Amino acid sequence: MGDVLVIAEYQGQRFPKTTMVALHAGLELAKKRGGNCLAVIAGDQLDGLAADLAKYGVSKVVVLEHPALKEYLADAYSCAISAVAKKLGAEYVLATATAIGKDLLPRIAARLEAPMASEIVAIGEDNTLIRPMYAGNALASIEMDGPFKVVTVRATAFDAAQPSGSSAAIEKVEAEIDAGAGRMQFVSFNQTKSDRPQLTEARIVVSGGRGLRSGENFKTVLEPLVDELGAAMGASRAAVDAGFVPNDLQVGQTGKVVAPELYVAVGISGAIQHLAGMKDSKTIVAINKDPDAPIFSVADYGLVADLFKAVPEMVEELKKVKHS
Amino acid sequence: MKILVPVKRVPDPATTIRVLPDGSGIATDNIKWVINPFDEIAIEEALRIKEKQGSGEVVLCSIGQQSWQEQLRTGLAMGADRAILVKSDGALDTLAIARILTSVASQEKPELVILGKQAIDDDSNQVGQMMAEMLGWPQATFASKIELSDGKCTVTREVDGGLETIAFPLPGVITTDLRLNEPRYASLPGIMKARKKELKEIAVDSMGIDLTPRLRIKTLTAPPKREAGRKLESPADLVQVLHSEAKVI
Ligand SMILES: Cc1cc2nc3c(=O)[nH]c(=O)nc-3n(C[C@H](O)[C@H](O)[C@H](O)COP(=O)(O)OP(=O)(O)OC[C@H]3O[C@@H](n4cnc5c(N)ncnc54)[C@H](O)[C@@H]3O)c2cc1C
């Protein structure tokens, strides 16, 4: 009892920060529940990744290699990982709430007939887990029972695991995949091209809203600020819906949740659904021409101004600070 | 094609949510109840598929109390053909909801189940995926485009860092993302017609499903409030404080 199986997601030959967060949360949960933290990695040709994963304090790395696992697909992955959880008797199956985590973990929960807690932000001592509900307007303390429990963690709520100085054993396990599971087929991935940091990994995020008025203005007005700060770019739903920027830039209750050192909201009113995705940022700056915009109620520093004037000025001032 | 669309009743997204002082739930006086916005997108998509194919049936299903009829009627007024209300008063967890919907799907035998990616009250984002596993069907979550041809479904999905396209043979489960479509409003003739459409009620206890909650909410608390900071006079001042006071640049 108390063992935690962490699903280690990777991008190419690297683990994104979100995976390190899952490991950290998994280690903390295992410690509090008196079990071990194990990691599972699935795909094809994983030797390098598995060796790397073994360095982060887990007690074992389970490797699932199978041609059907080459591309991530929910049905095959759910089969293979659920089988590992059963075999190891892991009480918890855990991953970060990335697009894959959100897609896969409920499916594993159903297969294990287990309850599932989505996007937890803390682990309680008394067998409870804490998760936000109602766009972050309530924090629920929840309890689950049964032999298996499934959990996704919110990436911004936990630290990243660090190398432990030792290396765990690596075990290759035969992947069990139902004959019926291979029906989903990967067709293509159209990656949003960007040289900027990833939204969920960046130290600074600059987001634009409907106030920017066009995709062109995102380029000519907002992007110079984004790049001067070395930031990732985000957006409100209104800006995405209007087609100013790609969908995966949406920050909020139903988009990405971020908590960078610095979040700059430009021309964003601060609807509750937007706040749900950024209000845990360390420092928040808002630039808006409406002094009553709700975004100011969470901003550490506010500037009531026309963004088309203020943002270029800010870029100039930043250049001065940099060169002084 | 027959399409099943599960529908949840949630507080209007514009409502201010307040946690009750005793932590037992949220204050429900003054709440306007609506169809979960993502489910509205699911209904719209199902209607568009039916309209495009020129035939088919869109069946709605909710699990809740008598009052949930209102939202089902709204969905019927949008154009759905009939609705099922599985009546239940107790608190059900996502696993129980998925089991009930799976049972309904096994009876109804739709070729597609389309539902919202998440309900904006509990924000769980689980039921569609659970149903897909219970039914042993493929799934395509976070859909922003759906194409159907010759019994095959191709779905573009909103994932981290871009758009992914996957395909599967029917039947399958799809969950909707925001950019899939813009739901229509119910028209007046639609509302009139909806009154005569079938709304079947089933008692959840009659379904023989294990509903024992495996996940319980012990308490709700209001999150710590973030204090408003101060307003600055100029971009130059702003850059100064970020540099020397907040030390973030
Ligand atoms: C189911 C559901 C899910 C949602 N999920 C999300 C989500 O995940 N993320 C999200 O962001 N939203 C989400 N929303 C939408 C949310 O409710 C708001 O509609 C949205 O955040 C508003 O975006 P905005 O602030 O850019 O636009 P607006 O609210 O229109 O605000 C624009 C702001 O720009 C300011 N402005 C205009 N011109 C200028 C100028 N020249 N200079 C300075 N300021 C200017 C205005 O004063 C205003 O405050 C969701 C809504 C629903 C119903």
XYZ file of C-alpha atoms and ligand atoms in Angstrom:
626
model
C 0.000 0.000 0.000
C 1.017 3.563 -0.530
C 3.056 2.970 -3.673
C 2.783 5.623 -6.352
C 3.304 4.958 -10.062
C 4.254 8.143 -11.913
C 3.739 8.275 -15.671
C 6.778 10.014 -17.160
C 5.848 11.975 -20.259
C 8.678 13.023 -22.580
C 9.210 15.256 -25.584
C 11.711 13.770 -28.024
C 14.705 12.813 -25.904
C 13.941 15.118 -22.994
C 11.633 15.351 -20.017
C 9.727 18.615 -19.823
C 9.419 20.391 -16.489
C 5.887 19.030 -16.119
C 7.324 15.510 -15.814
C 9.755 16.602 -13.117
C 6.787 18.091 -11.287
C 4.919 14.783 -11.485
C 7.962 13.016 -10.025
C 8.214 15.509 -7.191
C 4.513 15.179 -6.385
C 4.763 11.382 -6.661
C 7.698 11.275 -4.253
C 5.853 13.506 -1.786
C 2.667 11.443 -2.006
C 4.558 8.156 -1.553
C 6.359 9.568 1.467
C 3.145 10.780 3.091
C 1.334 7.513 2.402
C 4.260 5.335 3.454
C 5.025 3.785 0.079
C 7.547 3.862 -2.740
C 7.498 6.043 -5.801
C 7.970 4.218 -9.100
C 8.036 5.646 -12.599
C 6.776 4.186 -15.849
C 7.798 5.258 -19.316
C 6.145 3.963 -22.463
C 7.085 4.115 -26.129
C 9.722 2.721 -28.402
C 13.514 2.708 -27.844
C 13.661 4.325 -24.468
C 17.077 3.347 -23.100
C 18.456 6.893 -22.862
C 15.304 8.333 -21.345
C 14.934 5.490 -18.849
C 18.501 5.961 -17.618
C 17.867 9.654 -17.148
C 14.581 9.052 -15.343
C 16.261 6.651 -12.916
C 18.273 9.549 -11.456
C 15.388 11.422 -9.858
C 14.858 9.549 -6.624
C 12.312 6.945 -7.718
C 12.780 3.401 -6.473
C 12.272 1.760 -9.850
C 11.784 2.681 -13.500
C 9.454 0.445 -15.485
C 9.966 0.538 -19.243
C 7.168 -0.408 -21.607
C 8.394 -0.805 -25.153
C 6.023 -1.778 -27.931
C 5.526 -0.601 -31.520
C 1.908 0.256 -30.659
C 3.185 2.716 -28.045
C 5.427 4.654 -30.432
C 2.957 7.509 -30.742
C 0.861 8.379 -27.720
C -2.697 7.067 -28.148
C -5.084 6.823 -25.242
C -6.454 3.325 -25.821
C -3.158 1.446 -26.124
C -1.475 3.473 -23.370
C -4.372 2.930 -21.013
C -4.161 -0.851 -21.485
C -0.419 -1.043 -21.034
C -0.079 1.289 -18.054
C -3.104 -0.080 -16.192
C -1.591 -3.552 -16.496
C 1.653 -2.304 -14.948
C -0.221 -0.605 -12.088
C -2.013 -3.886 -11.352
C 1.120 -5.961 -11.591
C 3.022 -3.680 -9.224
C 0.038 -3.196 -6.926
C 0.517 0.575 -7.050
C -2.113 2.322 -4.961
C -1.810 5.570 -6.902
C -1.294 6.235 -10.593
C -0.176 9.829 -11.042
C 0.722 12.231 -13.852
C 0.780 15.955 -14.444
C -2.372 17.442 -15.950
C -0.833 18.069 -19.364
C -2.903 17.443 -22.496
C -1.751 13.811 -22.356
C -2.284 13.490 -18.605
C -5.825 14.815 -18.911
C -6.565 12.549 -21.859
C -5.110 9.360 -20.424
C -5.597 9.235 -16.663
C -9.409 9.089 -16.583
C -9.209 6.206 -19.015
C -6.802 4.393 -16.699
C -9.099 5.172 -13.765
C -12.028 3.548 -15.564
C -9.923 0.514 -16.397
C -8.823 0.146 -12.786
C -12.355 0.990 -11.557
C -10.684 3.671 -9.508
C -11.756 7.130 -8.379
C -9.805 10.022 -9.820
C -8.802 13.433 -8.498
C -8.016 15.953 -11.239
C -5.370 18.674 -10.946
C -4.576 18.462 -7.261
C -2.661 21.402 -5.833
C -1.668 19.913 -2.478
C -1.400 16.631 -0.592
C -3.017 16.571 2.843
C -1.641 14.567 5.770
C -4.934 12.907 6.706
C -5.362 10.947 3.475
C -6.837 13.958 1.739
C -5.945 15.677 -1.488
C -6.707 19.290 -2.282
C -8.030 20.396 -5.656
C -9.615 23.556 -7.041
C -13.208 23.615 -8.289
C -15.451 26.311 -9.765
C -12.637 28.023 -11.704
C -10.550 28.212 -8.562
C -13.304 29.826 -6.475
C -13.299 26.867 -4.095
C -10.673 24.463 -2.842
C -12.016 20.988 -2.150
C -10.491 18.617 0.342
C -11.261 15.167 -1.012
C -10.921 11.593 0.079
C -10.825 8.529 -2.138
C -11.060 4.843 -1.379
C -10.530 1.521 -3.099
C -7.392 -0.416 -4.026
C -6.451 2.003 -6.816
C -6.586 5.777 -6.972
C -5.770 7.997 -9.912
C -4.445 11.537 -9.628
C -3.348 14.346 -11.918
C -1.358 17.199 -10.431
C -1.370 20.837 -11.408
C 2.051 21.679 -12.809
C 2.257 25.044 -11.091
C 1.512 23.700 -7.621
C 4.570 21.490 -7.071
C 8.315 21.920 -7.445
C 10.364 19.961 -9.952
C 12.218 16.825 -8.806
C 15.997 17.084 -8.601
C 18.596 14.384 -9.289
C 19.020 12.318 -6.122
C 22.635 11.311 -6.642
C 21.838 7.647 -7.126
C 20.225 5.602 -9.848
C 17.170 3.337 -9.602
C 16.851 -0.095 -11.153
C 15.350 -0.188 -14.630
C 12.983 -3.029 -15.472
C 11.650 -3.775 -18.933
C 8.127 -5.127 -18.878
C 6.221 -6.760 -21.724
C 3.437 -4.380 -22.766
C -0.023 -5.940 -22.619
C -2.268 -4.379 -25.222
C -5.795 -5.634 -25.987
C -6.465 -6.647 -29.560
C -9.337 -4.143 -29.614
C -7.239 -1.273 -28.327
C -5.336 -0.428 -31.471
C -8.234 1.304 -33.174
C -7.061 4.846 -32.675
C -4.658 6.049 -35.276
C -2.257 8.960 -35.112
C -2.491 11.116 -38.237
C -0.408 14.244 -37.700
C 0.809 16.860 -35.270
C 0.780 20.462 -36.337
C 3.180 22.136 -33.953
C 2.792 25.817 -33.171
C 6.121 27.212 -34.318
C 7.846 29.430 -31.827
C 11.371 30.179 -30.668
C 10.059 31.452 -27.354
C 10.003 29.543 -24.074
C 7.049 27.207 -23.503
C 4.121 28.805 -21.742
C 4.182 26.295 -18.885
C 7.949 26.519 -18.359
C 8.653 30.218 -18.739
C 9.876 32.470 -15.922
C 7.978 35.378 -17.451
C 4.671 35.282 -19.342
C 3.192 38.210 -21.264
C -0.431 37.716 -22.287
C -2.594 39.766 -24.569
C -6.359 40.099 -24.671
C -9.121 41.469 -26.819
C -7.695 44.933 -26.140
C -4.959 44.178 -28.698
C -7.676 44.212 -31.387
C -5.855 42.130 -34.033
C -3.322 39.423 -34.693
C -1.227 42.068 -36.428
C -1.090 44.104 -33.201
C 0.011 41.032 -31.268
C 2.997 40.954 -33.639
C 3.840 44.618 -33.794
C 2.875 45.782 -30.297
C 2.959 42.833 -27.886
C 5.747 40.661 -29.305
C 8.498 43.284 -28.869
C 7.642 43.311 -25.140
C 7.508 39.527 -25.009
C 10.939 39.271 -26.598
C 12.513 42.102 -24.655
C 11.573 40.190 -21.494
C 12.553 36.811 -22.929
C 9.034 35.738 -22.049
C 6.516 33.202 -23.278
C 3.393 34.578 -24.904
C -0.104 33.833 -23.643
C -3.582 35.106 -24.409
C -7.119 35.389 -23.124
C -9.880 33.286 -24.586
C -11.323 36.320 -26.364
C -8.016 36.859 -28.202
C -7.838 33.198 -29.196
C -11.503 33.018 -30.235
C -10.956 36.070 -32.427
C -8.129 34.205 -34.168
C -5.398 36.669 -33.102
C -3.153 33.858 -31.805
C -3.089 30.029 -31.817
C -5.402 28.078 -29.505
C -2.666 26.623 -27.324
C -1.786 30.065 -25.979
C -5.032 30.360 -24.000
C -4.452 30.882 -20.303
C -7.304 30.127 -17.917
C -9.776 27.721 -16.390
C -10.199 25.891 -19.654
C -6.787 26.607 -21.130
C -3.348 26.474 -19.555
C -2.603 27.233 -15.933
C 0.601 29.184 -15.407
C 2.352 30.605 -12.354
C 5.508 32.356 -13.531
C 7.658 34.790 -11.546
C 6.153 37.594 -13.585
C 2.829 37.663 -15.439
C 1.992 40.710 -17.543
C -1.652 41.015 -18.647
C -2.125 43.470 -21.489
C -5.617 44.489 -22.595
C -7.193 41.685 -20.558
C -10.219 42.471 -18.388
C -9.602 39.730 -15.822
C -12.678 37.488 -16.056
C -12.759 34.785 -13.391
C -12.009 32.163 -16.053
C -8.820 33.997 -16.961
C -7.781 34.590 -13.346
C -8.123 30.843 -12.709
C -5.150 30.318 -15.008
C -2.721 32.925 -13.685
C -3.604 34.168 -10.214
C -0.883 32.119 -8.539
C 1.825 33.970 -10.473
C 4.403 35.505 -8.166
C 4.173 39.061 -9.473
C 1.264 40.221 -11.621
C 1.273 43.340 -13.767
C -1.822 44.641 -15.536
C -1.984 47.199 -18.299
C -5.525 48.275 -19.072
C -7.213 51.536 -19.966
C -10.194 50.800 -17.727
C -9.315 51.648 -14.089
C -12.146 49.371 -12.897
C -11.056 46.283 -14.828
C -11.159 43.274 -12.447
C -7.612 42.325 -13.428
C -6.396 45.169 -11.185
C -7.841 43.400 -8.147
C -5.176 40.691 -8.445
C -2.358 42.814 -9.896
C 0.625 43.802 -7.769
C 1.358 46.623 -10.176
C -1.194 48.276 -12.392
C -0.898 50.755 -15.188
C -4.076 52.497 -16.291
C -3.141 53.414 -19.823
C -3.739 52.913 -23.503
C -1.714 49.821 -24.259
C -0.790 51.046 -27.741
C 1.137 53.873 -26.115
C 2.254 52.196 -22.878
C 3.642 48.950 -24.280
C 6.118 50.504 -26.751
C 7.225 52.895 -23.998
C 7.755 50.000 -21.673
C 9.925 48.298 -24.277
C 12.085 51.435 -24.518
C 12.395 51.666 -20.740
C 13.352 48.000 -20.523
C 16.129 48.556 -23.022
C 17.442 51.400 -20.870
C 17.417 49.256 -17.720
C 19.208 46.496 -19.559
C 21.975 48.791 -20.738
C 22.442 50.642 -17.482
C -26.331 8.481 -37.411
C -27.397 8.352 -33.811
C -25.445 10.620 -31.471
C -25.682 10.599 -27.688
C -24.893 13.891 -25.951
C -24.564 13.828 -22.143
C -25.536 17.172 -20.613
C -24.776 18.655 -17.197
C -26.514 21.488 -15.405
C -24.020 23.990 -13.956
C -24.033 27.540 -12.566
C -23.867 30.195 -15.271
C -20.164 30.963 -15.833
C -20.849 34.627 -15.078
C -22.092 33.754 -11.560
C -19.929 34.673 -8.606
C -19.402 31.478 -6.657
C -19.365 31.693 -2.855
C -18.340 28.878 -0.565
C -20.713 28.356 2.383
C -19.143 29.252 5.741
C -19.489 25.659 7.008
C -17.633 24.325 3.971
C -20.453 21.994 2.978
C -20.849 23.399 -0.505
C -21.488 26.603 -2.414
C -24.310 29.089 -1.920
C -26.955 28.192 -4.486
C -29.414 31.024 -3.937
C -29.264 33.522 -6.800
C -27.569 31.070 -9.093
C -28.749 30.945 -12.660
C -28.422 27.387 -13.969
C -27.381 26.673 -17.514
C -26.194 23.853 -19.733
C -22.471 23.383 -19.195
C -20.969 25.552 -21.993
C -18.863 22.684 -23.346
C -21.971 20.468 -23.528
C -23.734 23.183 -25.484
C -20.888 22.954 -27.992
C -21.406 19.166 -28.026
C -25.121 19.549 -28.776
C -24.347 22.026 -31.550
C -21.816 19.675 -33.129
C -24.221 16.753 -32.997
C -26.919 18.857 -34.644
C -24.525 19.963 -37.377
C -23.521 16.377 -38.106
C -27.173 15.362 -38.330
C -28.003 18.322 -40.564
C -25.072 17.612 -42.846
C -25.950 13.950 -43.169
C -29.607 14.743 -43.691
C -30.711 12.101 -41.212
C -29.980 10.761 -37.775
C -30.978 11.307 -34.191
C -29.534 13.418 -31.395
C -30.331 12.057 -27.934
C -29.537 14.034 -24.785
C -28.955 12.483 -21.382
C -28.622 14.072 -17.939
C -28.192 12.528 -14.533
C -29.733 14.676 -11.836
C -32.853 15.947 -10.194
C -36.220 16.846 -11.647
C -35.116 20.469 -12.124
C -32.523 19.341 -14.660
C -35.409 18.982 -17.125
C -35.039 22.694 -17.796
C -31.630 22.275 -19.381
C -32.750 19.198 -21.319
C -35.692 21.220 -22.675
C -33.254 23.924 -23.738
C -31.207 21.309 -25.587
C -34.364 19.976 -27.243
C -35.249 23.529 -28.218
C -31.842 23.848 -29.879
C -32.906 20.898 -32.025
C -32.093 17.635 -30.251
C -34.657 14.902 -30.905
C -35.296 13.458 -27.474
C -33.888 13.382 -23.974
C -33.368 11.021 -21.095
C -33.231 12.141 -17.487
C -31.716 9.607 -15.139
C -33.134 10.732 -11.830
C -30.793 10.771 -8.901
C -30.710 12.853 -5.731
C -27.501 11.627 -4.164
C -23.979 12.848 -4.770
C -22.378 10.825 -7.541
C -18.697 10.752 -8.403
C -17.352 10.769 -11.946
C -16.936 7.003 -11.969
C -20.634 6.507 -11.169
C -21.668 9.104 -13.762
C -19.539 7.373 -16.395
C -21.060 4.006 -15.466
C -24.600 5.327 -15.796
C -23.856 6.979 -19.135
C -22.133 3.838 -20.354
C -25.237 1.863 -19.474
C -27.401 4.352 -21.372
C -25.030 4.152 -24.343
C -25.202 0.351 -24.302
C -28.999 0.589 -24.519
C -29.142 3.359 -27.081
C -26.253 2.111 -29.227
C -25.186 5.471 -30.677
C -22.358 5.621 -33.190
C -20.923 8.664 -31.501
C -20.993 10.058 -28.003
C -20.106 13.755 -27.946
C -19.704 15.525 -24.622
C -18.000 18.537 -23.117
C -14.336 18.207 -22.192
C -15.052 19.453 -18.704
C -17.914 20.683 -16.583
C -17.171 24.194 -15.408
C -18.329 23.446 -11.848
C -16.110 20.562 -10.740
C -13.583 21.031 -13.575
C -12.819 17.302 -13.537
C -12.375 16.583 -17.238
C -12.898 12.833 -16.797
C -16.281 11.484 -17.872
C -15.783 11.218 -21.644
C -12.494 9.361 -21.280
C -13.968 7.036 -18.643
C -16.929 6.247 -20.871
C -14.637 5.490 -23.798
C -12.707 2.993 -21.695
C -15.852 1.387 -20.247
C -17.349 1.018 -23.708
C -14.009 -0.145 -25.125
C -14.212 2.613 -27.724
C -11.641 5.023 -29.170
C -11.663 8.566 -27.860
C -10.786 11.997 -29.167
C -10.701 14.601 -26.419
C -10.439 18.411 -26.757
C -11.790 18.394 -30.310
C -11.599 21.532 -32.408
C -12.623 19.888 -35.705
C -14.533 16.715 -36.530
C -14.761 15.113 -39.973
C -16.799 12.020 -40.763
C -16.614 9.861 -43.842
C -17.321 6.192 -44.540
C -17.651 5.182 -40.929
C -14.375 6.838 -40.067
C -13.926 9.820 -37.831
C -11.006 12.238 -38.085
C -10.595 14.670 -35.223
C -8.278 17.635 -34.735
C -7.438 18.040 -31.064
C -6.144 20.961 -29.013
C -3.040 19.628 -27.289
C 0.056 21.180 -25.696
C 2.100 23.024 -28.287
C -0.211 22.664 -31.267
C -2.958 20.669 -32.929
C -2.981 16.896 -33.210
C -5.067 14.920 -35.672
C -6.166 11.365 -34.950
C -8.582 9.012 -36.696
C -10.685 6.040 -35.649
C -13.465 3.842 -36.978
C -16.901 4.441 -35.399
C -18.205 4.091 -32.752
C -16.241 6.478 -30.581
C -16.320 9.162 -27.904
C -15.441 12.795 -28.584
C -15.069 15.612 -26.061
C -15.413 19.202 -27.212
C -13.078 22.141 -26.849
C -14.048 25.788 -27.149
C -13.144 26.323 -30.777
C -15.223 23.476 -32.214
C -18.203 25.683 -33.022
C -20.417 28.474 -31.771
C -23.630 27.028 -30.378
C -26.912 28.326 -31.748
C -29.604 29.840 -29.587
C -32.900 28.078 -29.219
C -35.414 29.712 -31.563
C -39.005 30.433 -30.597
C -40.396 27.704 -32.878
C -37.670 25.462 -31.458
C -38.888 26.144 -27.937
C -42.490 25.397 -28.971
C -41.490 22.130 -30.611
C -39.350 21.116 -27.648
C -42.425 20.923 -25.406
C -43.738 18.017 -27.426
C -40.493 16.114 -27.680
C -39.944 12.979 -25.639
C -38.242 13.420 -22.276
C -37.997 10.032 -20.659
C -37.265 9.636 -16.969
C -35.448 6.668 -15.513
C -34.863 6.113 -11.811
C -31.172 5.541 -11.272
C -31.878 2.790 -8.750
C -33.610 0.759 -11.421
C -30.424 0.508 -13.452
C -28.573 -1.906 -11.210
C -25.319 0.059 -11.193
C -22.851 0.288 -8.308
C -23.041 3.955 -7.335
C -21.135 3.876 -4.068
C -19.060 7.054 -4.112
C -15.348 6.291 -4.141
C -14.461 9.951 -4.045
C -15.945 12.228 -1.412
C -15.597 15.949 -0.916
C -14.969 16.483 2.799
C -14.980 20.262 2.829
C -14.816 23.246 0.543
C -12.865 26.343 1.451
C -12.519 29.691 -0.242
C -9.019 30.102 -1.673
C -6.719 32.733 -0.161
C -7.537 36.095 -1.641
C -4.896 37.990 -3.502
C -4.628 41.624 -2.450
C -4.684 44.337 -5.056
C -1.365 46.147 -5.259
C -0.806 49.682 -6.407
C -1.178 51.654 -9.575
C 1.791 53.324 -11.177
C 1.976 56.556 -13.100
C 3.970 55.629 -16.164
C 5.629 52.780 -18.048
C 8.964 54.131 -16.776
C 7.803 53.804 -13.145
C 6.505 50.328 -13.839
C 9.807 49.160 -15.269
C 11.617 50.736 -12.320
C 9.593 48.887 -9.655
C 9.838 45.616 -11.538
C 13.589 46.071 -11.608
C 14.401 47.440 -8.171
C 11.447 46.413 -5.982
C 10.004 43.161 -7.339
C 13.397 42.265 -8.812
C 11.840 40.206 -11.546
C 13.663 41.894 -14.415
C -16.873 28.043 -20.475
C -15.978 29.228 -20.502
C -14.617 29.019 -20.405
C -13.742 30.090 -20.470
N -12.400 29.849 -20.352
C -11.548 30.900 -20.414
C -10.129 30.705 -20.285
O -9.642 29.597 -20.090
N -9.327 31.795 -20.391
C -9.806 33.059 -20.595
O -9.014 34.005 -20.694
N -11.129 33.259 -20.702
C -12.001 32.212 -20.629
N -13.346 32.451 -20.779
C -13.789 33.771 -21.232
C -13.843 34.826 -20.158
O -15.080 34.737 -19.485
C -13.703 36.231 -20.785
O -14.712 36.388 -21.734
C -12.358 36.460 -21.469
O -11.312 36.115 -20.589
C -12.242 37.910 -21.868
O -11.051 38.129 -22.590
P -10.394 39.587 -22.595
O -10.092 39.984 -21.215
O -9.277 39.554 -23.570
O -11.535 40.457 -23.269
P -12.463 41.582 -22.635
O -13.167 41.094 -21.437
O -13.250 42.138 -23.757
O -11.427 42.653 -22.111
C -10.652 43.449 -22.935
C -9.958 44.452 -22.033
O -9.069 45.232 -22.802
C -9.097 46.558 -22.329
N -8.681 47.419 -23.426
C -9.289 47.612 -24.615
N -8.593 48.450 -25.379
C -7.507 48.812 -24.668
C -6.410 49.686 -24.903
N -6.278 50.337 -26.065
N -5.488 49.833 -23.943
C -5.612 49.162 -22.768
N -6.618 48.335 -22.478
C -7.559 48.160 -23.423
C -10.518 46.788 -21.906
O -10.594 47.823 -20.938
C -10.904 45.423 -21.334
O -10.677 45.373 -19.941
C -14.236 31.388 -20.649
C -15.612 31.609 -20.722
C -16.484 30.533 -20.629
C -17.958 30.795 -20.691
